[in-house]
Coordinates of C-alpha atoms in Angstrom, one line a residue:
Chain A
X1 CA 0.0 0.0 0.0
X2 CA 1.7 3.1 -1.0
X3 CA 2.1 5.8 1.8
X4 CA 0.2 8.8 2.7
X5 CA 1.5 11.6 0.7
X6 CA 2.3 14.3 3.5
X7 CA 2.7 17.9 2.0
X8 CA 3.5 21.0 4.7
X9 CA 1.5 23.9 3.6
X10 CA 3.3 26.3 6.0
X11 CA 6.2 25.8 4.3
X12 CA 4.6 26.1 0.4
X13 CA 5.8 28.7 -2.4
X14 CA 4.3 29.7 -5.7
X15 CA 7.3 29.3 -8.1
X16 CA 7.6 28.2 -12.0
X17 CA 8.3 25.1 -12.7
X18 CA 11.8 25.8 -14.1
X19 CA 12.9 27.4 -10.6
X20 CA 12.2 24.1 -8.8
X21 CA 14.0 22.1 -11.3
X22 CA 17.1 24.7 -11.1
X23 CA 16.4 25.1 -7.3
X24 CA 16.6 21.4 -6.5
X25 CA 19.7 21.0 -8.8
X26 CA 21.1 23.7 -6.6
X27 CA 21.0 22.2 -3.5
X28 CA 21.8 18.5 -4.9
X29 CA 25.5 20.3 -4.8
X30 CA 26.2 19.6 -8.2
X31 CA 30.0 20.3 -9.2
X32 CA 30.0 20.9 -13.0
X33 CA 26.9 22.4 -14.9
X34 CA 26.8 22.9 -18.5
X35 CA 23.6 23.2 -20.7
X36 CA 22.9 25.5 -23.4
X37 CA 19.2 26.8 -23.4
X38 CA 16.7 25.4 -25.6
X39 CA 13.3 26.4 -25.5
X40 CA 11.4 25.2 -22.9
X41 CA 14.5 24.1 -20.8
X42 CA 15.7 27.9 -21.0
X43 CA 14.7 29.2 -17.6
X44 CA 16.3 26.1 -15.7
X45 CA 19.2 27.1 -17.7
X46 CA 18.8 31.1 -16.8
X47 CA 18.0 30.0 -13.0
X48 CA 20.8 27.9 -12.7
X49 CA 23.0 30.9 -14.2
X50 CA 21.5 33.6 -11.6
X51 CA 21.9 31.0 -8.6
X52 CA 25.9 30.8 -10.2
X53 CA 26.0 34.5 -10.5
X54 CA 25.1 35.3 -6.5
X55 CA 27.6 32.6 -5.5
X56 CA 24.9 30.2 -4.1
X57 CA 26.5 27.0 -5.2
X58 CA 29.4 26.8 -4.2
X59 CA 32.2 24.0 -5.4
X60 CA 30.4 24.6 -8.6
X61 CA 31.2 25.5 -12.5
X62 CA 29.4 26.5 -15.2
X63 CA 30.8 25.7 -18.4
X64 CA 29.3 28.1 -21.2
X65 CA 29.2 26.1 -24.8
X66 CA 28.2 26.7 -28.3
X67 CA 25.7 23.8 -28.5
X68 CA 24.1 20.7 -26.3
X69 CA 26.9 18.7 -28.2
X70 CA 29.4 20.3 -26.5
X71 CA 27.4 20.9 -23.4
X72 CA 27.2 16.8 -22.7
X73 CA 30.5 16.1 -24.0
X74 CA 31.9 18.8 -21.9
X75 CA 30.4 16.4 -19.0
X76 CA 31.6 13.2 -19.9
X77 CA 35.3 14.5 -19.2
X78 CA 34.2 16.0 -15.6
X79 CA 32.0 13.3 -14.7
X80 CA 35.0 10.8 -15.5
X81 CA 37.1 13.3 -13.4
X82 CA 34.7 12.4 -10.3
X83 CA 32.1 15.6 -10.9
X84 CA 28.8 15.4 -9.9
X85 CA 27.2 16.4 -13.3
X86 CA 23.9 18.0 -14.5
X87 CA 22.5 19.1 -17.6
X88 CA 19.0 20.3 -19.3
X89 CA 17.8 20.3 -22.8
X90 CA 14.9 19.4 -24.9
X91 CA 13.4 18.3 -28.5
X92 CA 16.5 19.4 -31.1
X93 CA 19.3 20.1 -28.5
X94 CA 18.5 16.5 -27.0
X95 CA 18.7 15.1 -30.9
X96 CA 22.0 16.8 -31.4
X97 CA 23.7 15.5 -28.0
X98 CA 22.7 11.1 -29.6
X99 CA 25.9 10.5 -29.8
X100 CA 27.5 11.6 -26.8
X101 CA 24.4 9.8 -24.7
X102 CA 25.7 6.6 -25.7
X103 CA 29.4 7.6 -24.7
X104 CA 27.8 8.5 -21.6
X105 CA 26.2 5.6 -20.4
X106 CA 28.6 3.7 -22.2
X107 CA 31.1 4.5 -19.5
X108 CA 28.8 4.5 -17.0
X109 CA 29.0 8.2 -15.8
X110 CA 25.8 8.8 -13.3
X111 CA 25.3 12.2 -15.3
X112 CA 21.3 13.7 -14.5
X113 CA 19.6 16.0 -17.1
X114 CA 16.5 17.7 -17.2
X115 CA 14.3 17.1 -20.5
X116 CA 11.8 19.9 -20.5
X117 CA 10.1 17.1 -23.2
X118 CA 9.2 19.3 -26.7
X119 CA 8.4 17.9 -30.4
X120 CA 10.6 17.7 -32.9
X121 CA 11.3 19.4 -36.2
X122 CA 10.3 19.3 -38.9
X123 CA 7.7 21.4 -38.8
X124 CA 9.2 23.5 -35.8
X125 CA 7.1 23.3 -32.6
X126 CA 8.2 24.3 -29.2
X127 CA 5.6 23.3 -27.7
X128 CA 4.9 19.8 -25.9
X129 CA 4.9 16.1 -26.9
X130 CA 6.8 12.8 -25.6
X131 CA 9.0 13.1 -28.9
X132 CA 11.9 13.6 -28.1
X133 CA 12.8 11.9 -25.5
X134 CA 11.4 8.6 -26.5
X135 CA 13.4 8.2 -29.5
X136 CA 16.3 8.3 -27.2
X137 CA 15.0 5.0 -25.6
X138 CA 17.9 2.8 -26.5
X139 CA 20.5 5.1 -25.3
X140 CA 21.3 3.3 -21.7
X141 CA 19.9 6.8 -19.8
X142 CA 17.3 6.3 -17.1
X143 CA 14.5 7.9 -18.0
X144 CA 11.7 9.3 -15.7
X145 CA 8.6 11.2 -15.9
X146 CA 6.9 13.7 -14.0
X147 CA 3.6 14.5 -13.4
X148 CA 3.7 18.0 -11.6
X149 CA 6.2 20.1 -10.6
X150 CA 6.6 19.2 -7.2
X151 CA 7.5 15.6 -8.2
X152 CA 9.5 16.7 -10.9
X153 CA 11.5 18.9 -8.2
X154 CA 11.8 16.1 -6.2
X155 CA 12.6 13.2 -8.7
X156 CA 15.9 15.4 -9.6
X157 CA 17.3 14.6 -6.2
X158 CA 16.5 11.2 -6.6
X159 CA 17.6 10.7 -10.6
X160 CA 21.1 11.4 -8.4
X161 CA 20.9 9.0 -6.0
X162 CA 19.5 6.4 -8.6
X163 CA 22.5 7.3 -11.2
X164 CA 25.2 7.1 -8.5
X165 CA 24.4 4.3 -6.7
X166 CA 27.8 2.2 -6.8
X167 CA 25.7 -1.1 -9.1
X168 CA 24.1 1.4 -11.5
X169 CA 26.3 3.7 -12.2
X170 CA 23.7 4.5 -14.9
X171 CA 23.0 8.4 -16.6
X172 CA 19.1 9.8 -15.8
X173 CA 17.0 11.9 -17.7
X174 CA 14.0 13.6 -15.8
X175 CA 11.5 14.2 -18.0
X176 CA 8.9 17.3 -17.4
X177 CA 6.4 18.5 -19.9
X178 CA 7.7 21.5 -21.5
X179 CA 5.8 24.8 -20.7
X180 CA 2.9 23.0 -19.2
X181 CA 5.1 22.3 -16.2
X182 CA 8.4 24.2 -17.2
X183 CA 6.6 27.3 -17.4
X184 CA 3.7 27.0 -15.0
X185 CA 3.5 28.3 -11.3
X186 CA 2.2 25.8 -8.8
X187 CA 2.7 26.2 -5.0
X188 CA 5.2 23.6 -4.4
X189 CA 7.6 22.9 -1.3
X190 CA 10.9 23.4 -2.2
X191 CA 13.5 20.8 -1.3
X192 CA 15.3 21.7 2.0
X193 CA 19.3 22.0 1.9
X194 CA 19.2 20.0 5.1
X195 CA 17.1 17.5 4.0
X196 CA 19.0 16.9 1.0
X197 CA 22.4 17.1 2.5
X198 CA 20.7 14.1 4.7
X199 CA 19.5 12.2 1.4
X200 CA 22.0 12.7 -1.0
X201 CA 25.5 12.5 0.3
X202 CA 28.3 13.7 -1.8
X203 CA 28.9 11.6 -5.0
X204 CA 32.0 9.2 -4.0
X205 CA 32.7 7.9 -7.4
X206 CA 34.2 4.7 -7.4
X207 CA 37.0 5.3 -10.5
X208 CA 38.3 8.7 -10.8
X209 CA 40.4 9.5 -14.2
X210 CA 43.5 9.6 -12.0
X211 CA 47.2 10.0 -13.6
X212 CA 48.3 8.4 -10.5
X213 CA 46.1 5.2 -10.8
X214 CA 45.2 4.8 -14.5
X215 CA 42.2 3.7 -15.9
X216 CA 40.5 3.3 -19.4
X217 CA 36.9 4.8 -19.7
X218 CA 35.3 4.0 -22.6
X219 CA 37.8 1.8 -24.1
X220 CA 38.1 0.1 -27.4
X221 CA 36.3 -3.2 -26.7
X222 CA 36.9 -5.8 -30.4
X223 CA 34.3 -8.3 -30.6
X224 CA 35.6 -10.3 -28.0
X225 CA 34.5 -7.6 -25.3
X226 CA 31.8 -5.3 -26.5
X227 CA 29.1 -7.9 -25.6
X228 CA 29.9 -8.6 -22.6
X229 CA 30.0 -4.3 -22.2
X230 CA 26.4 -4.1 -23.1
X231 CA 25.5 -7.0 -20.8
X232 CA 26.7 -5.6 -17.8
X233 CA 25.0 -2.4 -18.9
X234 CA 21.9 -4.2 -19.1
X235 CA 22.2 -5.6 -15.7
X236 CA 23.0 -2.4 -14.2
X237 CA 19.3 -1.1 -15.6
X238 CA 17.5 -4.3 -14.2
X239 CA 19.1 -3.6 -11.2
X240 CA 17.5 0.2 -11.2
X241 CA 14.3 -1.1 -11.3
X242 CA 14.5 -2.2 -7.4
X243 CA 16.9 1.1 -6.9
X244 CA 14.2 3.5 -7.7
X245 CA 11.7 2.1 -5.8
X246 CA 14.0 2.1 -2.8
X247 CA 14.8 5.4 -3.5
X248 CA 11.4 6.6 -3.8
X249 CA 10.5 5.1 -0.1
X250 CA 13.5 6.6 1.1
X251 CA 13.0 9.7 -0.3
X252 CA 9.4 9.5 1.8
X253 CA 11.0 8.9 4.9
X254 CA 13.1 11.7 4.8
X255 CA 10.7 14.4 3.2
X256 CA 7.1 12.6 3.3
X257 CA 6.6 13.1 -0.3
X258 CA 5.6 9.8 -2.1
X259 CA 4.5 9.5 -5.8
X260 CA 4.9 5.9 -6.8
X261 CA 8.1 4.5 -7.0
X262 CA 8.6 2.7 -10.9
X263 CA 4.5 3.0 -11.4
X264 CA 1.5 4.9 -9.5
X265 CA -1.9 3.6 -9.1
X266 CA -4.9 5.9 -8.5
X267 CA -8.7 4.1 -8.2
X268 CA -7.3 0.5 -9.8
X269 CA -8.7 -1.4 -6.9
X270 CA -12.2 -2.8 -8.7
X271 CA -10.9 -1.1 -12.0
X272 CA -12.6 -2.7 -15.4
X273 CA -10.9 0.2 -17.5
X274 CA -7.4 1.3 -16.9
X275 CA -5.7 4.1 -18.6
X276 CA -2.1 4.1 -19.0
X277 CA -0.6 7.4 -19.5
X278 CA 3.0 9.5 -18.2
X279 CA 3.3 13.3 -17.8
X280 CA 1.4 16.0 -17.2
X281 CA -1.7 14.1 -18.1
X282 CA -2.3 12.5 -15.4
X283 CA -3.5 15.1 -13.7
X284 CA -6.1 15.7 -16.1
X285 CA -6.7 12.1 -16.4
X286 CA -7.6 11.4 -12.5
X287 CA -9.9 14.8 -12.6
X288 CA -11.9 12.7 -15.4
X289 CA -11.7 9.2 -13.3
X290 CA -13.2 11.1 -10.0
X291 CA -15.7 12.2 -12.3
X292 CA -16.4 9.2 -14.0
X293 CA -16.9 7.4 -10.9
X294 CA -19.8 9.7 -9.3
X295 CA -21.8 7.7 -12.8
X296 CA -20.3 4.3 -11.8
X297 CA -18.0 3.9 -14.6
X298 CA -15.3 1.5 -13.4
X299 CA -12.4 3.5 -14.7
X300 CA -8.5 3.4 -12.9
X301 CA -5.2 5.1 -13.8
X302 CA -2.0 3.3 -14.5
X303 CA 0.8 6.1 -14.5
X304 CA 4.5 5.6 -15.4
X305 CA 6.8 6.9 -13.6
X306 CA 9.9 5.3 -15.2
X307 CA 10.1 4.3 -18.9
X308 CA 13.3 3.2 -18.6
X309 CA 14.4 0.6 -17.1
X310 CA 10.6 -0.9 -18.6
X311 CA 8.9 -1.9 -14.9
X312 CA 7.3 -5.1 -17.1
X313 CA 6.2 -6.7 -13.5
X314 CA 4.8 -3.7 -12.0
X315 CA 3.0 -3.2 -14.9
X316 CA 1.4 -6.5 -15.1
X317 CA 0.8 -6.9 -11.2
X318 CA -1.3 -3.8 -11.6
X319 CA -3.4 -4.9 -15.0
X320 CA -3.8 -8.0 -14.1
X321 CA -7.8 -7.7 -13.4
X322 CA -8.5 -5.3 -15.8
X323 CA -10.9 -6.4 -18.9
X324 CA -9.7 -3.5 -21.0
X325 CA -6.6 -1.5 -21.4
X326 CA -5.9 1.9 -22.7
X327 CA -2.6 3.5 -23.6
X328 CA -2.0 7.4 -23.9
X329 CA 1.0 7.9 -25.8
X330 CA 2.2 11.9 -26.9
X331 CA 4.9 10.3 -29.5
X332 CA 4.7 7.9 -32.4
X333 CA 6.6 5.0 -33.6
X334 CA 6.2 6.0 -37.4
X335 CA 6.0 3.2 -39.2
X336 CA 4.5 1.1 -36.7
X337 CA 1.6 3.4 -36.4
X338 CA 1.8 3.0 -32.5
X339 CA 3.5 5.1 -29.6
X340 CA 6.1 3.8 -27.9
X341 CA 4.0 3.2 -24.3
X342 CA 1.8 1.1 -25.9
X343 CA 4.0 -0.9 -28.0
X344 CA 6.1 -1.9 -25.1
X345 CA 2.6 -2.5 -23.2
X346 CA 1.6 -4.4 -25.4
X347 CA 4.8 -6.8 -25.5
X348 CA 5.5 -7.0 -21.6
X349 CA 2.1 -8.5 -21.9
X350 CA 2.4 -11.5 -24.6
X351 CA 3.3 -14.8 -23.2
X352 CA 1.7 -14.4 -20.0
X353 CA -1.8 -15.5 -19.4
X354 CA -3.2 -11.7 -19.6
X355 CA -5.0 -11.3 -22.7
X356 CA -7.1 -8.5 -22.2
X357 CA -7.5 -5.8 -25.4
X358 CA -5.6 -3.3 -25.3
X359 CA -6.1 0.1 -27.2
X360 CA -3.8 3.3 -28.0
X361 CA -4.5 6.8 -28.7
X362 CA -1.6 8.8 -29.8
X363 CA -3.4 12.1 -28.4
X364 CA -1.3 15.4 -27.8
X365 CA 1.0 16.0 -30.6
X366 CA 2.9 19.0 -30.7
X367 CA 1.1 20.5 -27.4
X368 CA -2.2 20.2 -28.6
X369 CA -3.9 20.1 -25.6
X370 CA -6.0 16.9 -24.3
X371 CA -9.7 17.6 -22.8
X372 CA -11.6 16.4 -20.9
X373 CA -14.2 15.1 -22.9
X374 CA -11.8 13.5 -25.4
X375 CA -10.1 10.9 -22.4
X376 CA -14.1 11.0 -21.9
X377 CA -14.7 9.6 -25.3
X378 CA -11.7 7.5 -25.2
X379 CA -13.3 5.8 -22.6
X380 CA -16.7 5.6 -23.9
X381 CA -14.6 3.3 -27.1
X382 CA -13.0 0.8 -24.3
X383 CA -16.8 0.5 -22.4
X384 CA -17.7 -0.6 -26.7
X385 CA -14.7 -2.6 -26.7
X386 CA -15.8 -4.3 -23.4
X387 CA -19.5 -4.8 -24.8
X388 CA -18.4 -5.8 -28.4
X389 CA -15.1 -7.7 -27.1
X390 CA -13.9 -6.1 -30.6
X391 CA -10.6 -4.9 -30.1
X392 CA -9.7 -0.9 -31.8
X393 CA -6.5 -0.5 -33.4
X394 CA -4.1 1.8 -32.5
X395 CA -5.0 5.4 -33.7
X396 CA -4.1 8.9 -33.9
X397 CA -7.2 10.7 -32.5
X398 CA -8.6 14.4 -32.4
X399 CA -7.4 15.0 -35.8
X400 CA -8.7 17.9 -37.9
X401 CA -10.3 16.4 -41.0
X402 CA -10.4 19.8 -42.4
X403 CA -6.7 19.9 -43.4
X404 CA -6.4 16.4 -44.3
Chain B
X1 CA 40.9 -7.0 -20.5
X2 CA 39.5 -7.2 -17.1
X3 CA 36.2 -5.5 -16.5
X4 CA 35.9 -3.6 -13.1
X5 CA 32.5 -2.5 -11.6
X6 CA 31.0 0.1 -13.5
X7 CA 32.3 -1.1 -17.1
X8 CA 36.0 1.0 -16.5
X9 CA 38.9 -1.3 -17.3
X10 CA 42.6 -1.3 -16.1
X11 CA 45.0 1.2 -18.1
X12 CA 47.2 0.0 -20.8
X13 CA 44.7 -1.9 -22.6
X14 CA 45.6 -1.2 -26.3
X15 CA 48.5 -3.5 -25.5
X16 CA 46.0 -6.0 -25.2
X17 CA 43.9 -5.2 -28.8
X18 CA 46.2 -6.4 -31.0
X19 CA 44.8 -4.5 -34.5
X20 CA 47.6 -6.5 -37.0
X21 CA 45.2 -8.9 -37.9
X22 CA 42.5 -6.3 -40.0
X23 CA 45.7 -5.5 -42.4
X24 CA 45.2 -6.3 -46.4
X25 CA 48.7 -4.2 -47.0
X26 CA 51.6 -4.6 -45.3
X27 CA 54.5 -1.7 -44.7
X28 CA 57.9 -3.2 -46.0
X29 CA 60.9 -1.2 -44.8
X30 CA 64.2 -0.5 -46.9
X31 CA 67.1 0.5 -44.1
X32 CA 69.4 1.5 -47.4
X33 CA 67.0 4.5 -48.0
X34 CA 65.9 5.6 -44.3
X35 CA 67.2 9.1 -43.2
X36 CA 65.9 8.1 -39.5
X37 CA 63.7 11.5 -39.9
X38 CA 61.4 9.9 -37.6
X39 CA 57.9 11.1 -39.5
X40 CA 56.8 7.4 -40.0
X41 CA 57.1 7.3 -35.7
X42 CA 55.6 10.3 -35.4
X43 CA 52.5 9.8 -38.0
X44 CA 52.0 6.3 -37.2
X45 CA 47.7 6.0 -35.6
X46 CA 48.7 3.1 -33.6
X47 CA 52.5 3.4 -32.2
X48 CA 53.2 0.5 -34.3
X49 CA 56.5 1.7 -35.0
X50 CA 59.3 1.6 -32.7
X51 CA 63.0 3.6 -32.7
X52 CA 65.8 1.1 -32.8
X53 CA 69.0 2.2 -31.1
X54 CA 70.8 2.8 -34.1
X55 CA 68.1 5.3 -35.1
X56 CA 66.6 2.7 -37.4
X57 CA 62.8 1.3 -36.7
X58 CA 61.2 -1.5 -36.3
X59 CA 57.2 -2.3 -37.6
X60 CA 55.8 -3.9 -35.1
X61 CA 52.9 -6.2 -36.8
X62 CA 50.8 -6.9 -34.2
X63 CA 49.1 -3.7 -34.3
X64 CA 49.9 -2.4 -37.5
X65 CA 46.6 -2.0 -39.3
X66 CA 48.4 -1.5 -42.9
X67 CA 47.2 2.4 -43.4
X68 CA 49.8 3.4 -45.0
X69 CA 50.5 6.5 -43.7
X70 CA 54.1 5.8 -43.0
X71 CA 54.7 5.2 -46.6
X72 CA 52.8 8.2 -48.1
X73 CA 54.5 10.3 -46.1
X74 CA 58.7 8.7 -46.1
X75 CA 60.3 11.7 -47.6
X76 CA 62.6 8.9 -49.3
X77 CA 60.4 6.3 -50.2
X78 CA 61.6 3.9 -47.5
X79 CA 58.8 2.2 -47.0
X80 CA 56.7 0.0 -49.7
X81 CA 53.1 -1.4 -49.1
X82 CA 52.6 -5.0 -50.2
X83 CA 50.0 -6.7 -50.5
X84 CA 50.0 -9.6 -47.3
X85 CA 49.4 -13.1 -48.0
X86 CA 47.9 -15.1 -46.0

């Protein structure tokens, strides 16, 4: 049973999204920053600058750099050099710094970076979608979601804790909607310098690049090692999966803040319909399940907190007594015409003796926003599908026929 | 190569990858014209050459991936490709 979420009112703040991202980096006591602002991610980045500029993080540089390329790479050399590292960006800056993200986990540098999560070009968009971040899936990076900005404050000073922990050794991205919660305020509690210093004790690295004691990172590895390079890195992400569920209970007993640890249920208990979703829409998504509920609909929320590592046994513990699932993706697998939540769903699920439908919506592209009566009418189709036991296929929905 | 925790190995492990066996060209080295001017050392990717202590060099096979560098740049064409049988 997950624990009572305890929030101190006294001690709340109205602040933007961006300032609690750049205010708990700030006391997480990071040593090297570098980031080059990107719209949304640009006041984390300005933040984080001003906090730099008044002296309030101390131990601390700021490298300036002409692009996210540089701004990573720049971090795999201090990280290496024992640095506690941290990093923002979004949509094309995150596209640009591919490369270095496999370098990155390759040689297992616990590096944490904000994804203030945009679409991607072409045609421009700043504004939000799942994009970008899911088609850096297969990079060996962490990568957790957030469903308002107090959680997203206080998943950056886990993210730490989770990357450094001496068996992952594993880089995190923590992943915020952009401008729905980079650029919104919300009265939030801040996270404590105390409380942190208590929670996240310096980062003891456990190989330094040393001339004294040498050491290859990232070495060349023939085809007699590499294999045996990605297996240990895929060991090191199963064993996150226990890691950020410990971390999340331990983060509750020092703060009282609790938001699931790899998954979050909210009204599953005698659930026929479960929706499946990450982000900011959850929020919107329980204010349509309370009200769903007053007229008896049978209606739960599956949310996912962490996309990477896949939690494939939480997921099926909690759909195991559903009769109909539905998936909420804000990306696309092109060519699969799927989203990536619902794909990977869908495939945790075959072999086992769950074999309920399950549908996806790829709602939400490019920040269009989702409403309330369209998760309403989303789940007006799964009631159908329960009737009919006709399965839907996967499906864009909400288009505009008018420009088709 | 010995994998430590956290997928870091020890130093010193190119000593270890021995690159000679990708070569389709081989670097064959005439002492008569060498000037010991040291570019081939110098220019050589992979360290495969070594000063002798006469100033000559040795090639050391193992890790030479037949390039070619040292050849295309011997001011007195010292050094011939050939082609390696195997």
């Amino acid at each position: 049973m997950a624990p009572e979420n305890k929030i101190d009112k006294e001690k709340m703040v109205v602040v933007e999204g961006s300032y609690a991202v750049a205010h708990a980096t700030k006391v997480c006591r990071p040593n090297v920053i570098s980031a080059y602002p990107i719209t949304p991610q640009t006041h984390i980045v300005e933040d984080l600058s001003q906090f730099m500029a008044d002296g309030e993080i101390p131990n601390c540089e700021y490298i300036n750099v002409e692009s996210e390329f540089s701004a990573l790479s720049a971090l795999v050399g201090a990280s290496a050099a024992g640095a506690r590292c941290y990093s923002a960006t979004t949509s094309q800056g995150l596209e640009l710094m591919h490369e270095v993200l496999f370098n990155i986990s390759g040689m297992r540098l616990p590096v944490v970076m904000t994804i203030a999560n945009r679409a991607v070009s072409a045609p421009i968009s700043i504004w939000n979608d799942h994009q970008d971040a899911i088609s850096q899936r297969d990079t060996g990076w962490l990568q957790l979601y957030a469903e308002n900005t107090q959680e997203i404050s206080d998943m950056t000073a886990q993210a730490f804790k989770i990357s450094e922990d001496k068996d992952i050794l594993m880089p995190s991205m923590v992943c915020m909607d952009g401008f729905i919660l980079s650029h919104v305020y919300e009265p939030i509690v801040l996270l404590e310098q105390d409380l942190t210093d208590e929670f996240l004790p310096a980062f003891e690295p456990e190989h330094v690049l040393d001339p004294k004691n040498p050491m290859s990172f990232g070495a060349f590895a023939d085809p007699n090692y590499y294999t045996e390079f990605r297996y240990l890195q895929e060991q090191a992400m199963q064993k996150s999966l226990k890691k950020i569920e410990d971390v999340a209970n331990e983060f509750y007993d020092v703060y009282g803040r609790y938001y699931g640890g790899l998954i979050d249920e909210y009204r599953t208990d005698d659930a026929d319909i479960i929706i499946m979703a990450m982000g900011s829409i959850i929020g919107t998504i329980k204010d349509v399940i309370d009200k769903l509920r007053d007229r008896n609909v049978k209606v739960g929320l599956l949310k996912v907190r962490s996309f990477r590592p896949f939690p494939v046994e939480a997921i099926k513990g909690a759909l195991k007594d559903a009769k109909v699932v539905v998936v909420l993706d804000k990306n696309i697998s092109l060519g699969l015409n799927e989203g990536a939540l619902f794909t990977e769903t869908k495939s945790s699920l075959y072999n086992t003796k769950l074999d309920m439908p399950i549908i996806g919506y790829m709602v939400g592209h490019g920040g269009r926003d989702i409403k309330v009566d369209l998760i309403e009418k989303i789940v007006d189709d799964a009631k159908e599908v329960i009737k009919t036991g006709i399965t839907i296929e996967s499906q864009f929905t909400d288009l505009k026929e008018e420009l088709l | 190569m010995k994998i430590l925790p956290g997928g870091v190995c020890e130093a010193g492990t190119t000593r270890i990858n021995k690159t000679g066996g990708w070569r389709t060209f081989k670097p064959v080295y005439d002492y008569e014209k060498c000037i010991k001017c040291k570019l081939c050392e110098l220019l050589c990717p992979d360290s495969s050459i070594n000063p002798r202590d006469d100033g000559f060099f040795e090639f050391d096979y193992d890790f030479c991936k037949g390039c070619g560098i040292c050849a295309n740049e011997c001011p007195k064409d010292a050094i011939d490709m050939v082609l390696e049988e195997k």
